[in-house]
Coordinates of N, CA and C in Angstrom, one line a residue:
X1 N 147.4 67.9 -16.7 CA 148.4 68.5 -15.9 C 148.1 69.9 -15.6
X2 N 148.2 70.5 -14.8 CA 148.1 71.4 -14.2 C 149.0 72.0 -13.1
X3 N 150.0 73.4 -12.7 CA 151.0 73.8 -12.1 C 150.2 74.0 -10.5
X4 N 151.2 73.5 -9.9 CA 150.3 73.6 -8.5 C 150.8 74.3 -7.7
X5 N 152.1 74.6 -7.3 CA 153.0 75.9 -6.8 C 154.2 76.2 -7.7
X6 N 154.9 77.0 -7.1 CA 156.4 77.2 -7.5 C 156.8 78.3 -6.3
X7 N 158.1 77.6 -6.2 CA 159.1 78.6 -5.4 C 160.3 79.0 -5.9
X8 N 160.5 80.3 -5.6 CA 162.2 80.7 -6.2 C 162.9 81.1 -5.1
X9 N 164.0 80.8 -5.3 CA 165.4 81.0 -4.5 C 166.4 81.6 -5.3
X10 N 166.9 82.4 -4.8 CA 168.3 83.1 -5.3 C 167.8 83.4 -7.2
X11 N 168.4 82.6 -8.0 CA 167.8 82.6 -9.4 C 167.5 81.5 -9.6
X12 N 166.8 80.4 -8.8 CA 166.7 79.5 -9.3 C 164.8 79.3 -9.3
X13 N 164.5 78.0 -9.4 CA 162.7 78.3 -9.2 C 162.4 76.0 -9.2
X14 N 161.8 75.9 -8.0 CA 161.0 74.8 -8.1 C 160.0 74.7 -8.1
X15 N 159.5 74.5 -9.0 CA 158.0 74.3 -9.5 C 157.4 72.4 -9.2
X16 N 155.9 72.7 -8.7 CA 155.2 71.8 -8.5 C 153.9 71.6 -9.6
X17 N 153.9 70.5 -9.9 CA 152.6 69.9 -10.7 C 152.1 69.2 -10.5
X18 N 150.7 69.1 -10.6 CA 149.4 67.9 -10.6 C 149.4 67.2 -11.6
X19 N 149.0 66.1 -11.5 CA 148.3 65.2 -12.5 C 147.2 64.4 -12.5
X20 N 146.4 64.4 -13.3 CA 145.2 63.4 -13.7 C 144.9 62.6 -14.4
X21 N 144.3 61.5 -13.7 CA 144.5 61.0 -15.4 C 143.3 59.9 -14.9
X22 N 141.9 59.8 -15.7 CA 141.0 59.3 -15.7 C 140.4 58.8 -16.8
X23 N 140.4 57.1 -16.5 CA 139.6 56.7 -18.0 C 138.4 55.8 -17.8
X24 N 137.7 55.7 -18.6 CA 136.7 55.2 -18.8 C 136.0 54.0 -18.3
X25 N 136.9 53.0 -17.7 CA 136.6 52.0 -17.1 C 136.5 52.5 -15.8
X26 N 136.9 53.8 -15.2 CA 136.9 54.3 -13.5 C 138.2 54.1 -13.4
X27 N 139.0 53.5 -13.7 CA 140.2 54.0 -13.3 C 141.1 55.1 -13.4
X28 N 141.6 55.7 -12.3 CA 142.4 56.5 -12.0 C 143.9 56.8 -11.5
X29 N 144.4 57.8 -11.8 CA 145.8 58.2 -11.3 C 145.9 59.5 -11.2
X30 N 146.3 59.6 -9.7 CA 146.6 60.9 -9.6 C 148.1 61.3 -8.9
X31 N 148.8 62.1 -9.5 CA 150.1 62.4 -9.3 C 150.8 63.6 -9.2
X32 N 151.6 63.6 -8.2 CA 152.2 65.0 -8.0 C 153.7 64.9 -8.4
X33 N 154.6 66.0 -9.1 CA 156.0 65.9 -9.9 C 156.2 67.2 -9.5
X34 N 157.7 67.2 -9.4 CA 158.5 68.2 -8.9 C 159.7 68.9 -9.8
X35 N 159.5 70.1 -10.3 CA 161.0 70.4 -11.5 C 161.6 71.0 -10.6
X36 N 163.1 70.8 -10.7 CA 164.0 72.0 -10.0 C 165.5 71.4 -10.0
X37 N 166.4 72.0 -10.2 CA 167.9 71.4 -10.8 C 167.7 70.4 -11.7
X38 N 166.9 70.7 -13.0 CA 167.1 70.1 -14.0 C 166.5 68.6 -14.0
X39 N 166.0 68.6 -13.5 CA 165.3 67.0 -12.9 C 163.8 67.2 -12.7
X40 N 163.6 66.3 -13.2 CA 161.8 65.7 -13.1 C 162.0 64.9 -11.8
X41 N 161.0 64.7 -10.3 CA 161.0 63.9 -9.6 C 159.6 63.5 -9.4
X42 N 159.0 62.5 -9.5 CA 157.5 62.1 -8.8 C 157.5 62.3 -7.5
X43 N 157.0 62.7 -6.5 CA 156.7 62.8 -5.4 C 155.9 61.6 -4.8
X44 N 154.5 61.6 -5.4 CA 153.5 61.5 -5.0 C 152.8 60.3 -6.4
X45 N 152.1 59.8 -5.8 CA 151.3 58.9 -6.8 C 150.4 57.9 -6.5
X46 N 149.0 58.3 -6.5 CA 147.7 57.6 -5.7 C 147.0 56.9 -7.0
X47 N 146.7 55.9 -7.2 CA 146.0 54.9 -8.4 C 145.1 54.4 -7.7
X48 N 144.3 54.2 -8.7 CA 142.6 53.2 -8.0 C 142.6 52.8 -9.4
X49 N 142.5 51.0 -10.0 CA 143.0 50.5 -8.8 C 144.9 50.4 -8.9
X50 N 145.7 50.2 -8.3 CA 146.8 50.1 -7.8 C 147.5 50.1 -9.2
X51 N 148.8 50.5 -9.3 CA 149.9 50.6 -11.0 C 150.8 49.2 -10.3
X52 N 151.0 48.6 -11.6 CA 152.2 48.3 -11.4 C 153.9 48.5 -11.5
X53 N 154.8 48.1 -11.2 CA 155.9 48.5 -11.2 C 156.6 49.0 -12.8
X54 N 156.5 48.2 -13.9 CA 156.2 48.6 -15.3 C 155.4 49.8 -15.3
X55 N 154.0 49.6 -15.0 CA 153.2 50.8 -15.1 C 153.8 52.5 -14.8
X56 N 154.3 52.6 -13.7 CA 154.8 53.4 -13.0 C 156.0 53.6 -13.8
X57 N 156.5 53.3 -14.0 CA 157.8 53.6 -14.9 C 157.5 54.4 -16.0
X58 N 156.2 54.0 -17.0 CA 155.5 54.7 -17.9 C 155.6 55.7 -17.8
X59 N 154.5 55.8 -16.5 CA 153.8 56.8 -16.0 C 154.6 58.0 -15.7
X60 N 156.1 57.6 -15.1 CA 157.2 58.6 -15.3 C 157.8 58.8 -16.4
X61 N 157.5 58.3 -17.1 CA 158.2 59.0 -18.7 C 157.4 59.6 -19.4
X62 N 156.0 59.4 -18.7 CA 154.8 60.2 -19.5 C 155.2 62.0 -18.7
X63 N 154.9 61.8 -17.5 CA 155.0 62.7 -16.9 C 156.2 63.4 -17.0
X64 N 157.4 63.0 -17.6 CA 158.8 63.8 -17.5 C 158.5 64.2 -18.8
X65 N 157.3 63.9 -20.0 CA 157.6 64.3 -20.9 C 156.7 65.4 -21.3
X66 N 155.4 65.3 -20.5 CA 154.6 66.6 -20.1 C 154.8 67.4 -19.4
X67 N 155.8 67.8 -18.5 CA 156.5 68.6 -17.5 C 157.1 69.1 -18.6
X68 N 158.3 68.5 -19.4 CA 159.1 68.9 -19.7 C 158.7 70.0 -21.6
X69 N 157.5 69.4 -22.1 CA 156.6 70.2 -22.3 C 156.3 71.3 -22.2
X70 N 155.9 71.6 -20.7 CA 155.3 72.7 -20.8 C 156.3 73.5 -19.9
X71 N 157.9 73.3 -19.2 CA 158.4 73.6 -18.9 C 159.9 74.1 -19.8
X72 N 159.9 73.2 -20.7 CA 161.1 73.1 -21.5 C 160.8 74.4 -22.8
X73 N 160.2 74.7 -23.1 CA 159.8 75.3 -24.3 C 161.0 76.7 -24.5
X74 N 161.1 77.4 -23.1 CA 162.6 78.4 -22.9 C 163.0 78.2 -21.9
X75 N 164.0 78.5 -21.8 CA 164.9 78.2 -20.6 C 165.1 78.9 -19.3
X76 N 164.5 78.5 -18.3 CA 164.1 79.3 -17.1 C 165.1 79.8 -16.6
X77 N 164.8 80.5 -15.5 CA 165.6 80.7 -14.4 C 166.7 80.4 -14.1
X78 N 166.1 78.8 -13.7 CA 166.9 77.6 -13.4 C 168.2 76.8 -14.1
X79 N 167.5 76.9 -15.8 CA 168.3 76.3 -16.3 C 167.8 75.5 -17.2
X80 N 166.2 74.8 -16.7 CA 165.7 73.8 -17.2 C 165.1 73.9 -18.3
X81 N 165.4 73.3 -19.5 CA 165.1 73.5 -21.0 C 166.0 74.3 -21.7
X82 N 167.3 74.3 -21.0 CA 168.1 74.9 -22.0 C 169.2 73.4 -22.6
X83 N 168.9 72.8 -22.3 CA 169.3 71.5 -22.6 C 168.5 70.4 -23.8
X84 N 167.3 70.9 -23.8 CA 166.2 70.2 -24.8 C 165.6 69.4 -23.9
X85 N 164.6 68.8 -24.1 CA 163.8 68.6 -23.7 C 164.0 67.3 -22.8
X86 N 164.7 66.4 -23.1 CA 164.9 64.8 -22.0 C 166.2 65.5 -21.5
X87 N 166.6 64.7 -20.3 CA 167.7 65.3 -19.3 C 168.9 63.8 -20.0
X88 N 167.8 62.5 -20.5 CA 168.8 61.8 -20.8 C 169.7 61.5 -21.8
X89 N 170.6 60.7 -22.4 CA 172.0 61.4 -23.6 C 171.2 60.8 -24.6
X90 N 171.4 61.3 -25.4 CA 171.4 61.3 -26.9 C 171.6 60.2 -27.5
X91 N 170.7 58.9 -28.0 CA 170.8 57.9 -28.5 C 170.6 57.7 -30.0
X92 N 171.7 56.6 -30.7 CA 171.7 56.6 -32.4 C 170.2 56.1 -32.6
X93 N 169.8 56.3 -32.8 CA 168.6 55.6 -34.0 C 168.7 54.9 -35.1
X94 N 167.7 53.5 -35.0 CA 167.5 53.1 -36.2 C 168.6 51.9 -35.9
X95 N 169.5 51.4 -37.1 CA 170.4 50.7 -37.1 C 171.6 50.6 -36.1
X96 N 172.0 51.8 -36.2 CA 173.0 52.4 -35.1 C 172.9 52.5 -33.6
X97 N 171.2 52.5 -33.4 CA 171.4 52.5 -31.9 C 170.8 50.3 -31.7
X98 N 170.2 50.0 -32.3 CA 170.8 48.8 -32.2 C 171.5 48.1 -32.0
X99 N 173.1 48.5 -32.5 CA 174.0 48.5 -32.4 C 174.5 48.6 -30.9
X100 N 174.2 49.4 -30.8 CA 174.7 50.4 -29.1 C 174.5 49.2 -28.3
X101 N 172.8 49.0 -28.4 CA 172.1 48.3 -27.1 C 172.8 46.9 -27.2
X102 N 173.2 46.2 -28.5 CA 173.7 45.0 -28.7 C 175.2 45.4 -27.8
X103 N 175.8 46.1 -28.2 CA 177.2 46.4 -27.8 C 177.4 46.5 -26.5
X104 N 176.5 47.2 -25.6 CA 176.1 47.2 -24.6 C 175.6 45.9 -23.9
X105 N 174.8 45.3 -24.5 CA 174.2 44.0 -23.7 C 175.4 43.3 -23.7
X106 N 176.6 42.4 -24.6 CA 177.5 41.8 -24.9 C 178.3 42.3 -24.1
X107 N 178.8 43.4 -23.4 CA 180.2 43.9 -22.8 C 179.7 43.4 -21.4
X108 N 178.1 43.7 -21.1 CA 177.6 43.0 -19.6 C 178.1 41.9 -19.6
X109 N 177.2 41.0 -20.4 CA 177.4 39.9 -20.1 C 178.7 39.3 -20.2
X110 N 180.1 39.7 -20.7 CA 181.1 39.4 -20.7 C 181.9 39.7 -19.3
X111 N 181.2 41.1 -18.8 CA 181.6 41.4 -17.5 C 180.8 41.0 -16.6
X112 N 180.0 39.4 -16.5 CA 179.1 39.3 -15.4 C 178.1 40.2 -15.0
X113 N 177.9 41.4 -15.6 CA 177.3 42.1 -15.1 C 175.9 42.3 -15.4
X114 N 174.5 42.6 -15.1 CA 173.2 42.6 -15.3 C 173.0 43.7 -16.8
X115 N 173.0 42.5 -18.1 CA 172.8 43.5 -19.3 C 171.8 44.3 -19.2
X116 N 170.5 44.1 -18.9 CA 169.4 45.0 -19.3 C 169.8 46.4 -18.1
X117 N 170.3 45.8 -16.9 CA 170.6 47.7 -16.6 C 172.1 48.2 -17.5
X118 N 172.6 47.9 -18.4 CA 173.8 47.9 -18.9 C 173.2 48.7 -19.9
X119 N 172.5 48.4 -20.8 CA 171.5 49.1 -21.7 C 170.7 50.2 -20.8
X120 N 169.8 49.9 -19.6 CA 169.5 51.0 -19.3 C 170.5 52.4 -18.8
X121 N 171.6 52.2 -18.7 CA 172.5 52.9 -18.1 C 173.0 53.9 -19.4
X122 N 172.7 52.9 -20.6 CA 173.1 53.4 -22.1 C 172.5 54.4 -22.3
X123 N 171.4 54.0 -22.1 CA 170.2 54.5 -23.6 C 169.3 55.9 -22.3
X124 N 169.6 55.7 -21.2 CA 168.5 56.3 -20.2 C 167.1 56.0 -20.1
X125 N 166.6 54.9 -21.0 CA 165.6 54.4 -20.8 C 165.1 53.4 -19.4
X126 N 164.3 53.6 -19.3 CA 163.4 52.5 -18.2 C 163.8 50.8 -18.6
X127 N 163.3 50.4 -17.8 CA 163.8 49.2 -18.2 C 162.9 48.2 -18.9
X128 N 161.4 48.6 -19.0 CA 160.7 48.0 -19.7 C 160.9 48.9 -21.1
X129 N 161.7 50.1 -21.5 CA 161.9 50.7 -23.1 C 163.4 49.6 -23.3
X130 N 164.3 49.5 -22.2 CA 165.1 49.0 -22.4 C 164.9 47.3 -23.4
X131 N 164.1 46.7 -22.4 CA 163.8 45.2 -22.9 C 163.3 45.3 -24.6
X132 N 162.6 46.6 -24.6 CA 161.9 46.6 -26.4 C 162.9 47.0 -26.9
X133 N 164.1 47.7 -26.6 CA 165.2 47.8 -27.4 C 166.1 46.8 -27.5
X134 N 166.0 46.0 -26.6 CA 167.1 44.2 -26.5 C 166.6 43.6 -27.3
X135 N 165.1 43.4 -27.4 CA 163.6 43.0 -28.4 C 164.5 43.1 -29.7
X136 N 164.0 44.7 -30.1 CA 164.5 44.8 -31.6 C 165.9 44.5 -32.1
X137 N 166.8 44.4 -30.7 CA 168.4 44.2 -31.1 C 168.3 42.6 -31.6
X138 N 167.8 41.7 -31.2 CA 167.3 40.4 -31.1 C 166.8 40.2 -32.5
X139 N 165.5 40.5 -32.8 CA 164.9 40.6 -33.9 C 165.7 40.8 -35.7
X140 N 166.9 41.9 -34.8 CA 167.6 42.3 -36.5 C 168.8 41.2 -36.1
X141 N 169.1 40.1 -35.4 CA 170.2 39.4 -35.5 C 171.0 39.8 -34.6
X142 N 171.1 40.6 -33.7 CA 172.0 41.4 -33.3 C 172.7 40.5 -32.1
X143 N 171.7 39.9 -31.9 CA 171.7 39.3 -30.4 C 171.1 38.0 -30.3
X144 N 171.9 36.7 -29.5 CA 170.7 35.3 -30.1 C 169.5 35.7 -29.7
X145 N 168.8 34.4 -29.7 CA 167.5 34.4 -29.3 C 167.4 34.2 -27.7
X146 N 166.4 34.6 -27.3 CA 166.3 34.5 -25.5 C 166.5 32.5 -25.6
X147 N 167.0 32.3 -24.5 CA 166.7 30.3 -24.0 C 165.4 30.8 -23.1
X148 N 164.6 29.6 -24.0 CA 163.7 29.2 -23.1 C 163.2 28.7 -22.1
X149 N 162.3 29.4 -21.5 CA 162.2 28.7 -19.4 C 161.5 28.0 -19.6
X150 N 162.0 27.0 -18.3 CA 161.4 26.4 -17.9 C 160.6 26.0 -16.6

């Protein structure tokens, strides 16, 4: 990562960043991210060969957490990093936030509603952290077991 511009307005400041990311097999990613009102945004994002939709999601939580790294450490201008370091709420751990995600998936599905964004909406996770958290709610009992496709 590397900062590629920044602009300030009044007291505020939007800053741009690069990214790279090259590994050994030749594959690549290269990506542009935007800080300003407290928000991480991807702009930009060129892969050889191509990410997938999971991948990309990663790839934004990687990147909101290296932005926020080397952006978050004191609190700008702006505002950004006076909040700590993720922009999203504060989840129990451990037993307790299994709990959550369980409590969360059950009120969906009671309300018709699509649980795994029900849990994403919880926890502010992606929806492939979301599924590993349904995973472990599952795993400790919390939740039956998935029905199998057919």
């Amino acid at each position: 990562m590397r900062p590629a511009w920044e602009v300030r307005e009044n007291e505020g400041a939007t800053r741009w960043f690069e990214f790279r990311l090259a590994f050994a097999d030749g594959a690549r990613v290269d990506a542009l991210a935007v800080v300003g009102g407290g928000c991480v945004c991807v702009e930009e994002v060129r892969a050889q060969p191509a990410l997938s939709l999971d991948d990309l999601a990663v790839l934004a939580d990687w990147i909101e957490e290296s932005v926020a790294e080397a952006c978050g450490a004191g609190s700008g201008p702006d505002g950004w990093g006076s909040e700590g370091r993720r922009a999203r709420p504060a989840r129990p751990r451990g037993a307790e936030g299994r709990l959550l995600v369980a409590r969360e998936y059950r009120a969906a599905q009671r309300d018709g509603a699509d649980p795994v964004l029900a849990v994403m909406g919880a926890t502010g996770h992606s929806r492939r952290t979301s599924l590993r958290l349904i995973g472990q709610a599952r795993d400790a009992g919390l939740l039956p077991p998935r029905r199998a496709r057919r």
